[in-house]
Short mmCIF file of C-alpha atoms in Angstrom, two decimals:
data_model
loop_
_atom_site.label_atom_id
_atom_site.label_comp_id
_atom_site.label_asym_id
_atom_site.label_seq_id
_atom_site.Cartn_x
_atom_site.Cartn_y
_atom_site.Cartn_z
CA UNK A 1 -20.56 29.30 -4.90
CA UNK A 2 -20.63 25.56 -4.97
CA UNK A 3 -20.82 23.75 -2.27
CA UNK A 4 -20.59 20.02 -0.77
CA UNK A 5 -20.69 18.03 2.40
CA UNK A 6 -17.30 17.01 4.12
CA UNK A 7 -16.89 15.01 7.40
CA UNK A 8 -15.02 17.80 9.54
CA UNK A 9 -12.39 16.69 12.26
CA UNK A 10 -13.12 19.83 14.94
CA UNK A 11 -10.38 19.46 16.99
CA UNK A 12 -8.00 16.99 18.37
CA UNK A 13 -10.43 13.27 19.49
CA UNK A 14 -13.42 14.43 18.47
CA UNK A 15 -15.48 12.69 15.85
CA UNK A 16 -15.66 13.85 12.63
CA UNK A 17 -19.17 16.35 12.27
CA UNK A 18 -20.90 16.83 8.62
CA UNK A 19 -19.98 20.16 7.40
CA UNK A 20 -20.89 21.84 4.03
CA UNK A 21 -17.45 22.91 2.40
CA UNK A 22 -17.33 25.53 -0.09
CA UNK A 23 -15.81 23.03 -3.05
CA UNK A 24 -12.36 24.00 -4.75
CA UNK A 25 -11.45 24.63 -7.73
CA UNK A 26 -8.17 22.78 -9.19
CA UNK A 27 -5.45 24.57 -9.47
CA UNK A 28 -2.09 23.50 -11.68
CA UNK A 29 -1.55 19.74 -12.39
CA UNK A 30 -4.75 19.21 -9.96
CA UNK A 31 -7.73 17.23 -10.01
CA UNK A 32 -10.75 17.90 -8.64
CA UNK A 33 -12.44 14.42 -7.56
CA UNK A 34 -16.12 13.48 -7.16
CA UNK A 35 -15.67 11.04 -4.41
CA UNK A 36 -17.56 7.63 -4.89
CA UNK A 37 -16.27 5.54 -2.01
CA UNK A 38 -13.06 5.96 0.85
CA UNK A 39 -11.42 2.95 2.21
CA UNK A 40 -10.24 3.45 6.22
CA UNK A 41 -6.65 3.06 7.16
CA UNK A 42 -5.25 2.63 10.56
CA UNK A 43 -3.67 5.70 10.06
CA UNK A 44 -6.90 7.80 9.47
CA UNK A 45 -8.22 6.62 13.48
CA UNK A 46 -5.18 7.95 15.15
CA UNK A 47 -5.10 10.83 13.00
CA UNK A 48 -9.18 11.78 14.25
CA UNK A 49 -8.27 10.35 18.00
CA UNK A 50 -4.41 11.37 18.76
CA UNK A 51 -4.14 14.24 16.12
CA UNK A 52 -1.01 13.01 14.37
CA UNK A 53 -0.02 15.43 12.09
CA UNK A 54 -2.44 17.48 12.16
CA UNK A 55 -0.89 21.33 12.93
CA UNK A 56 -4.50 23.03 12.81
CA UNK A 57 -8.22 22.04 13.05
CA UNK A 58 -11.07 22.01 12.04
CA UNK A 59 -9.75 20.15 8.72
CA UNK A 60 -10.69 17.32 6.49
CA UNK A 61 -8.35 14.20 6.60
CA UNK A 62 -8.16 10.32 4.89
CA UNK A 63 -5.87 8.94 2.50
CA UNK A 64 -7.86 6.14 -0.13
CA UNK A 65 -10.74 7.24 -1.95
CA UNK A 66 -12.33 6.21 -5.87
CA UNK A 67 -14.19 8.50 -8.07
CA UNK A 68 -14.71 10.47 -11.16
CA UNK A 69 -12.32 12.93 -12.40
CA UNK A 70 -14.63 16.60 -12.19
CA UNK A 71 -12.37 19.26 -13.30
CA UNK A 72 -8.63 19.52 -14.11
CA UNK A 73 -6.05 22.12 -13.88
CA UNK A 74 -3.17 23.19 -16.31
CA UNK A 75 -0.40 20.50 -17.06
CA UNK A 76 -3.09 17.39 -16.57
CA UNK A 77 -2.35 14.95 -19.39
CA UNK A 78 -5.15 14.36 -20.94
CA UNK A 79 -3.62 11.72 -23.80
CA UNK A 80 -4.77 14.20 -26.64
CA UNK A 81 -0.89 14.54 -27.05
CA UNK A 82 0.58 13.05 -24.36
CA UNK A 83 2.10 9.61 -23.92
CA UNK A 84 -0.14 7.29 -24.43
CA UNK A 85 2.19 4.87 -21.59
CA UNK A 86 1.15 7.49 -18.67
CA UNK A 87 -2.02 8.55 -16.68
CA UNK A 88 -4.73 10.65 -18.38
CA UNK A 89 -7.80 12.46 -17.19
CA UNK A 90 -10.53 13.83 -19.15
CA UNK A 91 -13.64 15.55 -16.92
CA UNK A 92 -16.65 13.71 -16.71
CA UNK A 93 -14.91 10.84 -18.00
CA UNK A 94 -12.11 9.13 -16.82
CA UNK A 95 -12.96 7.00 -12.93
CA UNK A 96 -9.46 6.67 -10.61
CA UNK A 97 -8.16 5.69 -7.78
CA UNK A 98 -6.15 7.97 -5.76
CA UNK A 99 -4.56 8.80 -2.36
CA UNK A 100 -4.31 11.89 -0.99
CA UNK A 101 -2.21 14.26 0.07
CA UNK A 102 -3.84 16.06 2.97
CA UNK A 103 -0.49 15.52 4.87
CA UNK A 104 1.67 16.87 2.65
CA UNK A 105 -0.56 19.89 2.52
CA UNK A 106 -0.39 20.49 5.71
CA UNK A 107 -3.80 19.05 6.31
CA UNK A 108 -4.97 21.72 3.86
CA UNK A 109 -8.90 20.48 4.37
CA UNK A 110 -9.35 20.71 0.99
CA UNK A 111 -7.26 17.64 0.26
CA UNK A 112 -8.41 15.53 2.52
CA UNK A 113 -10.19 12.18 1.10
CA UNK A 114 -13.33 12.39 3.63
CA UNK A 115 -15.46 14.45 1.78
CA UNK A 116 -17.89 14.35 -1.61
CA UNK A 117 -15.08 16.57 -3.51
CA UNK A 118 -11.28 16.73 -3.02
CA UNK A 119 -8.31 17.93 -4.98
CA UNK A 120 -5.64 15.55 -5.90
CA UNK A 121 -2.37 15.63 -7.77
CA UNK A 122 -2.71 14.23 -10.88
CA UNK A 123 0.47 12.45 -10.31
CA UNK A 124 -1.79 10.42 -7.21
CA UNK A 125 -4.08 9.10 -9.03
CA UNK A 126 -4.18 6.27 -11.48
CA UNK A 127 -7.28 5.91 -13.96
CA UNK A 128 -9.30 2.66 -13.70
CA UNK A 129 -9.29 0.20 -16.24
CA UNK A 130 -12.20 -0.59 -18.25
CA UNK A 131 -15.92 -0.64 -16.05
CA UNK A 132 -15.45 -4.18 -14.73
CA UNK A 133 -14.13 -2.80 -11.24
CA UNK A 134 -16.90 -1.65 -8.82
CA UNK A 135 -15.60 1.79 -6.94
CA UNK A 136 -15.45 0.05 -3.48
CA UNK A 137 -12.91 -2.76 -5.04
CA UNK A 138 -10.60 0.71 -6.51
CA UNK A 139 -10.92 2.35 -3.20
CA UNK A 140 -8.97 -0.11 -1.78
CA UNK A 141 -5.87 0.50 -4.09
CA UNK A 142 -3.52 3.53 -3.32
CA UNK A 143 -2.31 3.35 -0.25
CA UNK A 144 -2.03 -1.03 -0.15
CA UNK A 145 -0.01 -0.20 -3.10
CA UNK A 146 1.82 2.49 -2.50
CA UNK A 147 3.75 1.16 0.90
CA UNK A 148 4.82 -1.63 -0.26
CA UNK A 149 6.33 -0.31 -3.24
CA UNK A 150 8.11 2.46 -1.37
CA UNK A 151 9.45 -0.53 0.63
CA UNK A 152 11.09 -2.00 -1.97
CA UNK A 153 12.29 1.22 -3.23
CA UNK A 154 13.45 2.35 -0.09
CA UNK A 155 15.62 -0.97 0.34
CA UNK A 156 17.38 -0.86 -2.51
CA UNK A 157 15.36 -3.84 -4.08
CA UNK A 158 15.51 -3.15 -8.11
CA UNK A 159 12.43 -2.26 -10.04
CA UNK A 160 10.65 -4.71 -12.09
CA UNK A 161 12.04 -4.34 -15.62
CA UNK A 162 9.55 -1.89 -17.72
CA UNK A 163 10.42 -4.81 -20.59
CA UNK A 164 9.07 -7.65 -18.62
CA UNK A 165 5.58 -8.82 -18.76
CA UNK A 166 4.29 -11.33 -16.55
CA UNK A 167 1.26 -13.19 -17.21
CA UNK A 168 -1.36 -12.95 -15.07
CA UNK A 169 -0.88 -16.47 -12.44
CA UNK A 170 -3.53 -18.49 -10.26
CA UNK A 171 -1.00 -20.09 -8.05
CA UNK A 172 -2.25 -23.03 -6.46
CA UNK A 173 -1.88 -23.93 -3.01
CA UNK A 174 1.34 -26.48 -2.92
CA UNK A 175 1.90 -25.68 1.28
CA UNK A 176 0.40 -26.73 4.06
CA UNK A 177 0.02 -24.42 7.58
CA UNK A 178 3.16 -25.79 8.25
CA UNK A 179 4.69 -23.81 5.67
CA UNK A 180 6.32 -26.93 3.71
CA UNK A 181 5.96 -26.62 -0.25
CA UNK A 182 8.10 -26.63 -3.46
CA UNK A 183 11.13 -24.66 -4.35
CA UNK A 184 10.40 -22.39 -7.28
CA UNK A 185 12.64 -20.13 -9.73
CA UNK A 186 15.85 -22.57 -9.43
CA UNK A 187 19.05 -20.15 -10.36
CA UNK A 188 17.74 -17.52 -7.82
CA UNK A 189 18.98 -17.71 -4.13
CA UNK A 190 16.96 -15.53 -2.36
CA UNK A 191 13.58 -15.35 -0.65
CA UNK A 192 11.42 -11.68 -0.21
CA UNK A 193 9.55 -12.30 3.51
CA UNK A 194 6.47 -10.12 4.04
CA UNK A 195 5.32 -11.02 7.79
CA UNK A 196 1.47 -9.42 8.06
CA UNK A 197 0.77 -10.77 4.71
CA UNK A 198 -2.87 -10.69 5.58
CA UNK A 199 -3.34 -7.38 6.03
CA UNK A 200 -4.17 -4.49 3.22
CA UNK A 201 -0.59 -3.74 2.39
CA UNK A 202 0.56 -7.01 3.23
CA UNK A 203 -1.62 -8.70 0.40
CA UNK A 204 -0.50 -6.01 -1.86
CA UNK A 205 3.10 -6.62 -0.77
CA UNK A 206 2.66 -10.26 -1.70
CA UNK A 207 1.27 -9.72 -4.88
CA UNK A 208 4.26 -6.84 -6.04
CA UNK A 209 6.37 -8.98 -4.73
CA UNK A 210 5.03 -12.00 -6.86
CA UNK A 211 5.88 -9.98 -9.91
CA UNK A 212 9.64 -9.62 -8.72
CA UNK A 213 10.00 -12.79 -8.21
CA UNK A 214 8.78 -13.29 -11.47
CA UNK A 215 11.35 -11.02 -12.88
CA UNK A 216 14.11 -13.12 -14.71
CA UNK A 217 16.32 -10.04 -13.77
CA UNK A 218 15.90 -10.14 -10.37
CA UNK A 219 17.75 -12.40 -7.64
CA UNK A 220 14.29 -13.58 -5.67
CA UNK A 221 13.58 -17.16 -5.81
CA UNK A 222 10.31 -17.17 -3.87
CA UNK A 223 7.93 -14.87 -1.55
CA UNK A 224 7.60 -16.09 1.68
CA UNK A 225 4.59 -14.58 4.09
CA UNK A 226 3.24 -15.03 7.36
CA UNK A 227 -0.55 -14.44 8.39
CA UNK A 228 -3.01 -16.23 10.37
CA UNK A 229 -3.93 -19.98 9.69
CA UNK A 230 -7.42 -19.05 8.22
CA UNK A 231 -5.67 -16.71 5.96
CA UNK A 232 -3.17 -18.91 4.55
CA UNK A 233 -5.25 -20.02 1.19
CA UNK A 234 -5.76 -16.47 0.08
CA UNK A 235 -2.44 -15.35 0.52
CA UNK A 236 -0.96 -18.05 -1.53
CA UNK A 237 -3.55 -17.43 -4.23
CA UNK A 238 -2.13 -13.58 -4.21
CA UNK A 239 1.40 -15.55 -4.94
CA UNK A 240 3.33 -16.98 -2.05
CA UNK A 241 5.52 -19.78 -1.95
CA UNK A 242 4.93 -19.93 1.98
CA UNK A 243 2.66 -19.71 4.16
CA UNK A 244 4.05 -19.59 7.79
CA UNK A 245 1.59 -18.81 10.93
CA UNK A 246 3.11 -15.55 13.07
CA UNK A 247 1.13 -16.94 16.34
CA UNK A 248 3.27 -20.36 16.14
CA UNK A 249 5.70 -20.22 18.74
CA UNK A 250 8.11 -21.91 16.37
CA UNK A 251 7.48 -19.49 13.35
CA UNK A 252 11.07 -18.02 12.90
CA UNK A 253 12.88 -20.98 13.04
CA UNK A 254 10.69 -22.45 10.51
CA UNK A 255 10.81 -19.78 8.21
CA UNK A 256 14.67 -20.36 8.98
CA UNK A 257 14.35 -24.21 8.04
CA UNK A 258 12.55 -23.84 4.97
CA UNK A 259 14.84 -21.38 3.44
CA UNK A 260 17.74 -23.87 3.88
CA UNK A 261 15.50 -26.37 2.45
CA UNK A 262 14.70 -24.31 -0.84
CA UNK A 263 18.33 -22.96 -1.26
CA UNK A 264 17.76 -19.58 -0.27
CA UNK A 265 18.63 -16.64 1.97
CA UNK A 266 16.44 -14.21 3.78
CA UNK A 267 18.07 -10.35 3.71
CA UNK A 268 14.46 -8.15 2.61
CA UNK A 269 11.64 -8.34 5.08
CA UNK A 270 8.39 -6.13 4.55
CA UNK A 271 6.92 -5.91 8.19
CA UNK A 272 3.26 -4.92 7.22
CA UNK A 273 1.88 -5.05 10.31
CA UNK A 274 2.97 -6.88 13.51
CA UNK A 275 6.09 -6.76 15.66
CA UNK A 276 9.64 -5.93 14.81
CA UNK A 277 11.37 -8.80 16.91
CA UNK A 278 10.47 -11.77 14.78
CA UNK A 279 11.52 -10.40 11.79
CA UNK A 280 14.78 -9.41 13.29
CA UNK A 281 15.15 -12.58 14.73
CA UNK A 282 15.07 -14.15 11.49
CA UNK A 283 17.36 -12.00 9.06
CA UNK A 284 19.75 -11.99 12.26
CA UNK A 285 20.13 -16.03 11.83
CA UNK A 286 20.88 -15.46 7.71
CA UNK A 287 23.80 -12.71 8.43
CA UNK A 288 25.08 -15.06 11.45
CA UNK A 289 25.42 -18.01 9.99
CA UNK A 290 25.72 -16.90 6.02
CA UNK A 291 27.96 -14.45 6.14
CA UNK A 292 29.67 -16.05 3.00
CA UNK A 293 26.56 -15.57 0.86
CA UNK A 294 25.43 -11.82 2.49
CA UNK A 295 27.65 -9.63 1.45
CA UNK A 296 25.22 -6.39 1.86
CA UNK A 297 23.18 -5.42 4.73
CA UNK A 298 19.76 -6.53 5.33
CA UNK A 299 16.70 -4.79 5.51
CA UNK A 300 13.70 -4.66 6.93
CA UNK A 301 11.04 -1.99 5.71
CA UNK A 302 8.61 -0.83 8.36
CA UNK A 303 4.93 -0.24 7.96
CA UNK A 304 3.89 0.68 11.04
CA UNK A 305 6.12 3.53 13.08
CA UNK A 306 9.18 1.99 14.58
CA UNK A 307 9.36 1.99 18.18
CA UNK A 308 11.09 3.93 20.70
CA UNK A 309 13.07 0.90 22.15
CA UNK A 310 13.75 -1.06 18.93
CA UNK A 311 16.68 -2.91 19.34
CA UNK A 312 19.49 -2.39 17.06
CA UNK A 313 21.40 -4.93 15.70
CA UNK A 314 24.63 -4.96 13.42
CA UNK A 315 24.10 -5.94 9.94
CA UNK A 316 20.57 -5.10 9.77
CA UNK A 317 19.06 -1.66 8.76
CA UNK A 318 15.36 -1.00 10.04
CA UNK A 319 13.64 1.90 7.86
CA UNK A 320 10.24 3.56 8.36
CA UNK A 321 8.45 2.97 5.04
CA UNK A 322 6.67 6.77 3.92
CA UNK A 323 7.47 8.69 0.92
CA UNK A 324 9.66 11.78 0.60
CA UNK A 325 8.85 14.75 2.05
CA UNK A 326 10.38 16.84 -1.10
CA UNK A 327 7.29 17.41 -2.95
CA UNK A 328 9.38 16.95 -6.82
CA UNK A 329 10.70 13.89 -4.94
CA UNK A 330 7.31 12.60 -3.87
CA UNK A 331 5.30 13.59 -6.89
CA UNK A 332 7.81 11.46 -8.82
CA UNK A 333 7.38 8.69 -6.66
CA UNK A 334 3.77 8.48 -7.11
CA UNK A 335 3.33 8.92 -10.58
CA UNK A 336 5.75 5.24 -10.82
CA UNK A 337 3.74 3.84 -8.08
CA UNK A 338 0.41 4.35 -9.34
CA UNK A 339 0.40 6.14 -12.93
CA UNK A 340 3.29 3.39 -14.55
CA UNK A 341 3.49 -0.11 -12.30
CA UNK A 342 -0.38 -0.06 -11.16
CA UNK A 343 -1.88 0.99 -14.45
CA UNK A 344 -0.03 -1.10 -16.06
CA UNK A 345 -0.33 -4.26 -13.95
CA UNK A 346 -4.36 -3.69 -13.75
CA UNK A 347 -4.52 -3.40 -17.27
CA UNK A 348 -2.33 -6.61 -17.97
CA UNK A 349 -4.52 -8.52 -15.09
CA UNK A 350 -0.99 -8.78 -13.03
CA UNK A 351 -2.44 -7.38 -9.73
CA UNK A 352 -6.28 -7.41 -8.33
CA UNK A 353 -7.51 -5.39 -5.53
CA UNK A 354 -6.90 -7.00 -2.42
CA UNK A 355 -8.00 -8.25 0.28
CA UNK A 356 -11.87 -8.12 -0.61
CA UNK A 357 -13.57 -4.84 0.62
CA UNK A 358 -16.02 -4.63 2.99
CA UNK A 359 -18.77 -1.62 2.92
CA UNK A 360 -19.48 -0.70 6.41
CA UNK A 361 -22.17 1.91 5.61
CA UNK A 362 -22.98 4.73 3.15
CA UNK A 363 -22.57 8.08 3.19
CA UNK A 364 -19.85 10.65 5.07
CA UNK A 365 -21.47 9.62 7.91
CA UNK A 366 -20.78 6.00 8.14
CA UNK A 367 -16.87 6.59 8.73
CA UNK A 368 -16.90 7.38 12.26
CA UNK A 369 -18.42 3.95 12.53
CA UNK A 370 -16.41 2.21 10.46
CA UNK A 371 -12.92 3.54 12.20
CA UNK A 372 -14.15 2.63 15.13
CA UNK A 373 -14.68 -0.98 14.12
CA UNK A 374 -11.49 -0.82 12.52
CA UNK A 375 -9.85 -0.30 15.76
CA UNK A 376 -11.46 -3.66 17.54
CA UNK A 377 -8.72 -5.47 14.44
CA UNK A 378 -9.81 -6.89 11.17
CA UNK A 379 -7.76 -9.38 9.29
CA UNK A 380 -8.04 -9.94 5.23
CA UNK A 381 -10.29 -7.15 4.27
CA UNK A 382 -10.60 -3.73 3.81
CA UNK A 383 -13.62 -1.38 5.18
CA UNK A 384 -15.12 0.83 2.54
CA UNK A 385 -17.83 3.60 3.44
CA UNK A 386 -19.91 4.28 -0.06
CA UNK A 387 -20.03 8.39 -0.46
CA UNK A 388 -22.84 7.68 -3.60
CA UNK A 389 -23.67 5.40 -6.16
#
């Protein structure tokens, strides 16, 4: 029987311990991953010290991982006959990125990302364009694309149009720390806010959000972000308009200011990471004072778990961003969130991993580490532990 090492979450704060695994084989529309490299997500330290949502141990958890497609089950496209528009896998062959679905699985362990094989529905993964991107730079992928993508969806915010192409863009900085800068997209009259714009999914939900902006179809007129003043160059270059600093004391009512400036009206918000109050604070002034030009409710998407005290207010609709739990519903999800936007937009050059990844050590045994120094905060980059070459 084949074998392979896993690190093994024993019970509920524990570290993880190195564990040889007897290794799976794939079973209907599955893929059986080598794993190359695993990015760490908040989510992935609370799940090893708290034991959210795990129901049994020991078990094998994490979410982002790169690596080369092994085996494959029945009902894998494989583009011999398929459409050549979707995903394909051929064993030995094709390299993806892919997040995985230990969760859903009831933290199956053999679906966990944290090991040197895991199984993966096809419909998670997306194949990697061409050989010019390093493993560590695709590990970071899924899951900074995936939220804020079910954000938008779960708002109500149209798709980008499968007709439109946008060409790739290198926007230049045109705002200062201040957040002043031009008005963009005249004809549109609204602005997309993603506050945490620094952060994995934040840069991610800049740079989808770019591309709706983009969109002649669509109503947005600009992206406006907030993120730490050392942070503000990069996030423009991802696509932002704005630039506003969440640690000014003044930040909603200039976010407030410069949408009357530019024209526009504030009724999405992505919260990536950070607190809820701001961004209530500033849709609340838009569906005070513009009632004339909101006509819907507004929405703010939630990264991080809403808490228990969060203040309701009418007009404005607060939703937990995570994707169904109705496995059709979710694998459906997925394969437009990874297998149709993202492989598209790699392969036209319309989105780039972001922010930069940063390997914290090699091998199963690095991770540990590395989610503990993801707990003491990190801003603008992503921590990678390298499984093999």
């Amino acid at each position: 029987m084949a074998t392979h090492l896993a690190a093994v979450s024993p019970a509920k704060g524990l570290s993880f311990e190195l564990q040889t695994r007897p290794t799976p084989k794939p079973g209907p529309s599955e893929l059986l991953i080598a794993v190359k490299c695993v990015a760490l997500n908040p989510a992935d330290a609370i799940m090893r010290d708290q034991g959210l949502m795990i129901p049994t141990y020991p078990t094998v958890i994490g979410f982002d991982m790169s690596g080369l497609v092994l085996e494959i089950g029945d009902n894998v496209p494989t583009g011999d006959t398929d459409d050549d528009s979707g995903p394909s896998f051929q064993p030995g062959i094709t390299r993806v990125a892919a997040y995985a679905v230990s969760v859903w699985k009831y933290c199956d362990p053999d679906y966990g990302a944290f090991q040197e094989r895991c199984l993966i529905p096809w419909q998670h993964a997306v194949p990697i364009p061409g050989s010019g991107m390093t493993w560590s730079e695709a590990a970071t992928l899924p899951v900074a694309v995936e939220v804020p993508l079910s954000a938008w969806d779960a708002m109500g915010i149209p798709r980008v149009g499968d007709a439109f192409v946008s060409a790739p863009v290198s926007i230049s900085s045109t705002t200062d720390t201040n957040g002043s800068g031009q008005k963009t997209n005249t004809g549109k009259h609204e602005a997309l806010l993603i506050w945490g714009a620094s952060s994995s999914v934040g840069t991610m939900g800049v740079q989808t959000a770019r591309l709706l902006r983009d969109d002649p179809n669509s109503s947005f007129a600009a992206v406006y972000a907030t993120a730490g003043s050392l942070n503000h160059n990069y996030v423009h270059s991802l696509g932002a308009d704005r630039v506003f600093d969440y640690n000014d004391s003044q930040v909603v009512a200039a976010i407030v200011s410069a949408a009357k400036e530019d024209g526009v009206v504030i009724r999405y918000c992505f919260l990536a990471t950070g607190d809820l109050a701001p961004c209530q604070a500033v849709l609340k002034k838009f569906f005070e004072h513009d009632k004339a030009s909101i006509t819907k409710t507004s929405k703010i998407a939630s990264a991080p778990p809403l808490p228990p005290n969060a203040k309701e207010m009418n007009g404005l609709e607060t939703i937990f961003v995570f994707p169904s739990v109705v496995e059709a519903e979710r694998l459906e999800q997925f394969r437009y969130w990874l297998g149709t936007f993202l492989k598209s937009n790699l392969i036209k050059g319309n989105i780039r991993p972001s922010p930069e990844p940063n390997v914290v050590g090699k091998g199963l045994g690095a991770i540990n580490a590395g989610l503990d120094k993801l707990l003491l905060g990190v801003s603008c980059t992503k921590l990678i532990v390298e499984l093999t070459d």
